[in-house]
Structure formats: C-alpha cells, structure tokens
C-alpha cells in the first residue's frame, strides 16, 4: 500500500504546474499565492488538483483501499508532495540525517538483508517513515544532475530554459530577476556546478548513506560535475586562476561523492533493495 500511494504521489507531484516558481507567484500577487497564503503555493496546488482528479470515481485508483488505508495514503501523499518545496530542502536533509543516526543500526542491517529492526522502527515512528519516503520523492524530483550524462544535460537544458522564460517575464514586469533566471548573465555550465555543489551533493550523499544501493547517484554526480567543468573550460576561455578555482570546487564535490559511498555501497547493493522492500511490507502489515 505504501509503495502504491508513493507512486501515485510521484505521478501527481507536479500536476498543473504553471512553469514558474513560488516566489514569482508571490511577487506578482497571483491568485494562488493569495489562496495558499504564500506557503508552498505550487505544492498545495498539486495536492489539490491530484485529489480533485481522484474524486472522479472513474479515475480514483485509491478506491481499492479501506477507510484506514485511504486516510493514511492521503496524509502521506500530501506530506511527501509538500516536501518537494525547495524551501524545505536543507531542513529535510537534516531531518533525514537525524532519522538515520537514530536508527543507523537498523538501516545498515536492512541494507545487508536483515530488515526486522528497521521494520520495527518504521512501525513505531511514522514520522521517520514519512521522512524517508519524502526524501525518496524529493530526490527523484531534482535528480537530473544524478542521472547519466546524456539525460543530465538534456534535462538541465530544459530546466534552464524554463528558468529563463520566467526571467523574461520578470524583466517585462519590472520585478526582481531571480537567481539563474537571467539568460543574458547565467553561464549554463557553472550554474550546474553550483547547483550540484550546494544543493544536490548534500542530498545525494545522505541518501547513499541511508540506502547504499543508490550509490550510482553519487557516481553519476561526480562524473557530471567534472563534465560540466570541462565543457565550461572549452567554451568560456577562462583564465588560469578561474580554472584553478573551479577545479578546486569540483574536486571537493568529487571527494564528497566518493568518500564512504562507492566501495562500501557496492558490497551491499544487491541486498539493499530487498531489505527495504521487506521492511516496508512488514511495517505495512503491522
């Protein structure tokens, strides 16, 4: 049941997105900003539209659940979709780290194929369970820098074009142009290096610590940040000093991605998925 509603949340987590971010809606006093009091505006919209769709009997895939299951599923869907608001990013990484630290032995045992302790922990603390599930959806939501290079580059271009389109509107409306939104000033490659360095790497390394079988995320991330830097050097003709500074930042990211993740995670990768599945199944049964 948990896997089912998490997949429904994933399908609906960006439904009816407007192609602009929450801050733009606040700056323009959009009707949705007024409706949701400037708080997680788009995420609240996605939840509302998703459940409007599900209110149609012909589309209600949750109707197979009993009353208690539906109540838990709705609460879970709302929580994990609201958790995709980037405003919560750093707070949620800290929350995941705390959840892992408090249950580290159980998580490690589950990754090695012994899920009983983690099942018990998930049964006893629904907040931990939702924190972990929310982290899964949030990681998937912003995962393009952690995908193989061809997908990473393709999706980065799509994201930046959406940002630039918003920036064009901001210029036209005479409101502040947000970071990454000015097509005349943003360097595509260095913007991605910075995004990986400050936003993605802390999340990826925490997710791999919790779930070693996700070690390919940090491996791809390490390769991609290096590729962005190489493309930047080729296209931008930077000075030797600029190259040295960026290479230093890239090296730090690569070190963080590799430290304690690759080799150790590889030894536990095969058993991790089955261990987590059994944990969720046992917790669901309870």
XYZ file of C-alpha atoms in Angstrom:
286
model
C 0.000 0.000 0.000
C 2.826 2.401 0.847
C 4.604 1.793 -2.457
C 1.263 2.245 -4.242
C 0.433 5.638 -2.769
C 4.035 6.833 -3.114
C 3.843 6.101 -6.844
C 0.525 7.984 -7.037
C 2.198 10.926 -5.277
C 5.088 10.776 -7.754
C 2.689 10.848 -10.702
C 0.804 13.826 -9.298
C 3.545 15.779 -7.570
C 3.794 18.471 -10.294
C 0.326 18.262 -11.858
C -0.936 21.622 -13.225
C 2.472 23.258 -12.742
C 2.497 26.788 -14.152
C 6.112 26.867 -15.341
C 7.086 29.497 -12.770
C 8.162 29.119 -9.144
C 6.503 30.042 -5.869
C 8.447 33.268 -5.448
C 7.219 34.517 -8.822
C 3.623 33.857 -7.743
C 4.234 35.804 -4.525
C 5.932 38.710 -6.322
C 3.043 39.001 -8.784
C 0.308 38.567 -6.129
C -1.056 35.655 -8.106
C -4.481 34.311 -7.086
C -2.856 31.043 -5.973
C -0.474 32.936 -3.694
C -3.470 34.573 -2.068
C -5.315 31.272 -1.794
C -2.421 29.455 -0.136
C -1.091 32.396 1.919
C 2.302 32.415 0.162
C 3.151 28.985 1.649
C 4.193 26.093 -0.641
C 1.848 27.512 -3.250
C 2.507 25.158 -6.147
C 2.850 22.112 -3.920
C -0.537 22.832 -2.349
C -1.951 23.237 -5.858
C -0.529 19.883 -6.959
C -2.098 18.132 -3.952
C -5.463 19.782 -4.512
C -5.601 19.005 -8.235
C -4.454 15.424 -7.676
C -7.269 14.770 -5.219
C -9.757 16.566 -7.460
C -8.814 14.064 -10.174
C -9.128 11.210 -7.696
C -12.589 12.418 -6.660
C -13.816 11.241 -10.047
C -14.944 7.645 -9.473
C -13.640 6.579 -12.882
C -10.167 7.860 -12.002
C -9.999 7.064 -8.293
C -7.246 4.465 -8.097
C -7.325 4.758 -4.292
C -10.841 3.349 -4.065
C -9.348 -0.133 -3.579
C -8.143 0.951 -0.123
C -10.214 0.604 3.020
C -11.001 3.688 5.120
C -7.923 3.464 7.354
C -5.613 2.802 4.413
C -7.100 5.715 2.457
C -6.661 8.075 5.394
C -3.006 7.079 5.746
C -2.458 7.251 1.991
C -3.969 10.732 1.666
C -1.935 12.044 4.606
C 1.211 10.500 3.158
C 0.632 11.817 -0.357
C 0.032 15.341 0.907
C 3.103 15.249 3.149
C 5.552 13.989 0.522
C 4.284 16.358 -2.178
C 4.531 19.349 0.170
C 8.037 18.088 0.921
C 9.098 18.787 -2.670
C 9.040 22.533 -1.909
C 12.685 23.598 -2.192
C 12.204 25.894 0.798
C 12.282 22.715 2.915
C 15.364 21.244 1.213
C 18.037 21.876 3.848
C 15.679 21.228 6.743
C 14.631 17.892 5.271
C 18.224 16.777 4.662
C 18.917 17.448 8.337
C 15.763 15.564 9.284
C 16.788 12.568 7.198
C 20.249 12.644 8.744
C 18.777 12.648 12.242
C 16.396 9.801 11.363
C 19.311 7.788 10.004
C 21.525 8.498 13.002
C 18.811 7.471 15.447
C 18.191 4.213 13.550
C 21.587 3.636 11.944
C 21.997 0.033 13.029
C 18.546 -0.820 11.698
C 19.178 0.864 8.334
C 22.547 -0.839 7.943
C 21.087 -4.208 8.852
C 18.288 -3.734 6.313
C 20.781 -2.863 3.599
C 22.549 -6.133 4.393
C 19.362 -8.157 4.052
C 18.055 -8.177 7.649
C 15.098 -5.788 7.733
C 13.463 -6.766 11.007
C 14.877 -3.944 13.151
C 14.073 -1.314 10.529
C 10.549 -2.697 10.159
C 10.071 -2.257 13.887
C 11.447 1.291 13.770
C 9.141 2.230 10.900
C 6.156 0.737 12.705
C 6.878 2.682 15.853
C 7.710 6.066 14.318
C 5.537 7.183 11.414
C 7.432 10.485 11.273
C 10.645 8.654 10.418
C 8.821 6.635 7.818
C 7.334 9.711 6.137
C 10.691 11.486 6.311
C 12.314 8.626 4.409
C 9.512 8.376 1.839
C 9.517 12.140 1.354
C 13.266 12.072 0.787
C 12.771 9.446 -1.921
C 10.281 11.612 -3.815
C 12.297 14.800 -3.336
C 15.454 13.074 -4.585
C 13.629 11.795 -7.655
C 12.145 15.251 -8.258
C 15.526 17.001 -8.524
C 17.534 14.025 -9.735
C 18.595 15.231 -13.173
C 22.195 16.026 -12.073
C 22.407 12.455 -10.721
C 21.376 10.769 -13.979
C 23.718 9.502 -16.741
C 25.278 12.393 -18.631
C 23.029 12.436 -21.711
C 19.903 12.689 -19.543
C 21.586 15.095 -17.145
C 22.493 17.531 -19.927
C 19.116 17.226 -21.699
C 17.126 17.887 -18.523
C 19.433 20.698 -17.380
C 18.767 22.490 -20.675
C 15.009 22.025 -20.200
C 15.144 23.364 -16.626
C 17.274 26.352 -17.553
C 15.000 27.253 -20.448
C 12.057 27.257 -18.025
C 14.037 29.482 -15.643
C 14.985 31.843 -18.476
C 11.361 32.053 -19.645
C 10.407 33.110 -16.123
C 13.276 35.597 -16.121
C 11.956 37.114 -19.336
C 8.593 37.617 -17.642
C 10.274 39.137 -14.582
C 12.104 41.657 -16.765
C 8.907 42.525 -18.596
C 7.003 43.001 -15.331
C 9.797 45.031 -13.733
C 10.188 42.703 -10.743
C 13.499 41.288 -9.453
C 15.019 38.666 -11.742
C 15.707 35.630 -9.592
C 18.984 33.738 -9.439
C 19.555 31.506 -12.502
C 16.735 33.235 -14.428
C 18.645 35.822 -16.493
C 19.509 34.292 -19.843
C 21.920 37.147 -20.546
C 24.020 36.574 -17.420
C 23.771 32.929 -16.347
C 26.506 30.574 -17.520
C 24.907 27.224 -18.168
C 27.883 25.124 -17.072
C 28.896 26.981 -13.922
C 25.267 27.267 -12.841
C 25.078 23.475 -12.899
C 28.348 23.130 -10.994
C 26.983 25.430 -8.299
C 23.643 23.631 -8.177
C 25.419 20.300 -7.761
C 27.851 21.682 -5.201
C 25.431 23.430 -2.868
C 22.062 21.712 -3.407
C 22.431 18.220 -4.825
C 25.596 16.841 -3.233
C 24.395 17.151 0.401
C 21.178 15.320 -0.508
C 22.872 12.652 -2.612
C 25.485 11.771 -0.014
C 22.821 11.495 2.696
C 20.596 9.309 0.522
C 23.501 6.983 -0.266
C 24.333 6.768 3.425
C 20.752 5.691 4.133
C 20.379 3.495 1.033
C 23.756 2.181 -0.187
C 22.156 0.712 -3.325
C 21.706 4.307 -4.550
C 25.469 4.706 -4.838
C 25.093 5.211 -8.602
C 23.629 8.652 -7.785
C 26.892 9.926 -6.349
C 28.897 8.156 -9.049
C 26.917 9.908 -11.806
C 27.032 13.186 -9.886
C 30.820 13.041 -9.658
C 31.169 12.366 -13.366
C 28.650 15.034 -14.349
C 30.148 17.857 -12.304
C 33.511 17.095 -13.903
C 31.950 17.102 -17.388
C 30.251 20.461 -16.802
C 33.613 21.905 -15.743
C 35.351 20.544 -18.839
C 32.687 21.982 -21.154
C 32.987 25.342 -19.372
C 36.774 25.405 -19.923
C 36.304 24.641 -23.618
C 33.564 27.175 -24.300
C 34.368 30.073 -21.980
C 38.126 30.534 -22.407
C 38.647 31.191 -18.677
C 41.849 32.435 -17.078
C 44.202 30.036 -15.332
C 43.064 31.432 -11.977
C 39.394 30.866 -12.804
C 40.126 27.307 -13.902
C 42.017 26.603 -10.695
C 39.181 27.905 -8.534
C 36.507 25.915 -10.317
C 38.619 22.776 -10.401
C 39.108 23.087 -6.664
C 35.345 23.213 -6.131
C 34.789 20.274 -8.466
C 37.463 18.238 -6.688
C 35.734 18.788 -3.347
C 32.417 17.600 -4.781
C 34.057 14.520 -6.264
C 35.724 13.723 -2.945
C 32.421 14.032 -1.093
C 30.717 11.807 -3.647
C 33.347 9.117 -3.353
C 34.014 9.156 0.389
C 32.376 6.234 2.112
C 29.872 5.700 -0.686
C 31.235 3.778 -3.651
C 33.183 0.810 -2.390
C 31.186 0.188 0.777
C 27.894 0.693 -1.021
C 28.829 -1.667 -3.835
C 29.328 -4.515 -1.379
C 25.785 -4.044 -0.073
C 23.956 -3.004 -3.236
C 22.370 -6.330 -4.150
C 20.708 -6.909 -0.798
C 19.606 -3.350 -0.066
C 16.517 -3.221 -2.275
C 15.106 -6.483 -0.994
C 15.811 -5.422 2.585
C 13.921 -2.136 2.198
C 11.014 -3.867 0.468
C 10.675 -6.355 3.280
C 10.876 -3.531 5.847
C 8.049 -1.581 4.223
C 5.968 -4.723 3.776
C 6.314 -5.755 7.398
C 5.593 -2.239 8.626
C 2.538 -2.037 6.368
C 1.245 -5.348 7.715
C 1.576 -4.086 11.270
